[in-house]
């Protein structure tokens, strides 16, 4: 029984391997200082790569391929892509977006920065440049998540 023969098994194996690396290898790879925070960062990066990778796929591969498939009079057309490939890719795209946002918000929460980030570091006694920077990213991610799930 090889877990790498299915998508789910491959993802689970990757997460388990990442967790083993984070928790059991010595060194400075736990940049967050706490293994739970480090694991959240790993999941955030994994989900973000999935989300943005699929965005590149849609923009650079699927859309041009559909245009060519529709223009090909003797070919199969775009039905195969729109019926089988696109729904699966969109499912991963949407959940990649959701997991990216949730893990990012979780990391900010664990660091006590969630409120400061979403107020761009301007609501405290003194401006917080880190909260402003990470807050811009958090707001851009929120807008992008809204675009994926609502629009």
Coordinates of C-alpha atoms in Angstrom, one line a residue:
X1 CA 0.0 0.0 0.0
X2 CA 1.8 3.1 -1.3
X3 CA 0.3 6.4 0.0
X4 CA 2.0 8.2 -2.9
X5 CA -0.4 6.7 -5.4
X6 CA -3.2 9.0 -4.5
X7 CA -3.4 12.8 -4.1
X8 CA -4.7 12.6 -0.5
X9 CA -2.0 10.1 0.5
X10 CA 0.7 12.3 -1.1
X11 CA -0.6 15.4 0.7
X12 CA -0.8 13.6 4.1
X13 CA 2.7 12.1 3.6
X14 CA 4.1 15.5 2.8
X15 CA 2.5 17.0 5.9
X16 CA 3.7 14.2 8.1
X17 CA 7.2 14.5 6.6
X18 CA 7.2 18.3 7.2
X19 CA 6.0 17.8 10.8
X20 CA 8.8 15.2 11.4
X21 CA 11.4 17.7 10.1
X22 CA 10.0 20.5 12.2
X23 CA 9.8 18.5 15.5
X24 CA 12.7 16.1 15.3
X25 CA 15.6 17.6 13.4
X26 CA 17.9 19.9 15.4
X27 CA 18.8 23.3 14.1
X28 CA 17.5 26.7 13.4
X29 CA 14.7 25.8 11.1
X30 CA 12.1 26.5 13.7
X31 CA 12.2 30.2 13.1
X32 CA 9.0 30.9 15.0
X33 CA 10.6 29.6 18.2
X34 CA 7.7 27.3 19.0
X35 CA 7.1 24.1 17.0
X36 CA 3.3 24.8 16.7
X37 CA 3.9 28.2 15.2
X38 CA 6.6 26.7 12.9
X39 CA 4.1 24.1 11.7
X40 CA 1.5 26.8 11.0
X41 CA 4.1 28.6 8.9
X42 CA 4.9 25.4 7.0
X43 CA 1.2 24.8 6.3
X44 CA 0.8 28.5 5.3
X45 CA 3.6 28.2 2.8
X46 CA 2.3 24.8 1.5
X47 CA -1.2 26.2 1.0
X48 CA 0.0 29.4 -0.5
X49 CA 2.2 27.5 -3.1
X50 CA -0.9 25.4 -4.0
X51 CA -3.1 28.5 -4.3
X52 CA -0.7 30.6 -6.4
X53 CA 0.5 27.6 -8.4
X54 CA -3.0 26.9 -9.5
X55 CA -3.6 30.6 -10.3
X56 CA -0.6 30.4 -12.6
X57 CA -2.0 27.2 -14.1
X58 CA -5.3 28.9 -14.9
X59 CA -3.8 32.0 -16.3
X60 CA -1.0 30.5 -18.3
X61 CA -2.2 27.0 -19.2
X62 CA -5.9 26.4 -19.0
X63 CA -7.3 29.6 -20.4
X64 CA -5.0 29.6 -23.5
X65 CA -5.7 25.8 -24.0
X66 CA -9.4 26.3 -23.8
X67 CA -9.1 29.0 -26.5
X68 CA -7.2 26.7 -28.8
X69 CA -9.5 23.8 -28.1
X70 CA -12.6 25.8 -29.0
X71 CA -11.0 27.1 -32.2
X72 CA -10.0 23.6 -33.3
X73 CA -12.9 22.6 -35.5
X74 CA -11.8 18.9 -35.9
X75 CA -10.8 18.4 -32.3
X76 CA -12.6 17.4 -29.1
X77 CA -13.2 21.0 -28.1
X78 CA -13.0 22.2 -24.5
X79 CA -15.5 19.9 -23.0
X80 CA -12.9 17.5 -21.5
X81 CA -11.2 20.4 -19.7
X82 CA -14.3 22.1 -18.5
X83 CA -16.0 18.9 -17.4
X84 CA -13.2 17.0 -15.8
X85 CA -10.1 19.2 -15.2
X86 CA -11.5 22.6 -14.3
X87 CA -13.8 21.6 -11.5
X88 CA -11.1 19.6 -9.8
X89 CA -8.5 22.4 -10.2
X90 CA -11.1 25.0 -8.9
X91 CA -11.8 22.9 -5.8
X92 CA -8.1 22.8 -4.9
X93 CA -7.7 26.5 -5.8
X94 CA -10.6 27.5 -3.5
X95 CA -9.5 25.4 -0.5
X96 CA -5.8 26.4 -1.1
X97 CA -7.0 30.0 -0.7
X98 CA -9.0 29.3 2.4
X99 CA -6.2 27.3 4.1
X100 CA -3.6 30.0 3.2
X101 CA -5.8 32.7 4.8
X102 CA -6.7 30.6 7.9
X103 CA -3.1 29.6 8.6
X104 CA -1.9 33.2 8.1
X105 CA -4.6 34.4 10.5
X106 CA -3.7 31.6 12.9
X107 CA -0.1 32.6 12.9
X108 CA -0.9 36.3 13.5
X109 CA -3.3 35.2 16.4
X110 CA -0.7 33.0 18.0
X111 CA 1.7 35.9 18.0
X112 CA -0.9 38.3 19.3
X113 CA -0.7 40.3 16.1
X114 CA -4.1 39.6 14.5
X115 CA -5.8 42.8 15.6
X116 CA -2.7 44.9 15.0
X117 CA -2.2 43.5 11.5
X118 CA -5.8 44.2 10.4
X119 CA -5.7 47.7 11.8
X120 CA -2.3 48.2 10.0
X121 CA -0.5 48.9 13.3
X122 CA -2.2 52.3 13.6
X123 CA -4.5 51.7 16.6
X124 CA -1.9 51.4 19.3
X125 CA 0.0 54.1 21.2
X126 CA 2.8 54.2 18.6
X127 CA 2.7 53.1 15.0
X128 CA 4.0 49.5 14.5
X129 CA 5.9 49.1 11.2
X130 CA 5.8 45.3 11.3
X131 CA 2.0 45.3 11.8
X132 CA 1.6 47.8 9.0
X133 CA 3.7 45.6 6.6
X134 CA 2.1 42.3 7.6
X135 CA -1.3 44.0 7.7
X136 CA -1.0 45.0 4.1
X137 CA -0.3 41.4 3.2
X138 CA -3.2 40.2 5.4
X139 CA -5.6 42.7 3.8
X140 CA -4.4 41.7 0.3
X141 CA -4.9 38.0 1.2
X142 CA -8.3 38.8 2.5
X143 CA -9.3 40.6 -0.7
X144 CA -8.0 37.8 -2.8
X145 CA -9.8 35.2 -0.6
X146 CA -13.0 37.2 -1.1
X147 CA -12.4 37.2 -4.8
X148 CA -12.0 33.4 -4.9
X149 CA -15.0 32.5 -2.8
X150 CA -17.5 35.3 -3.5
X151 CA -16.8 36.7 -6.9

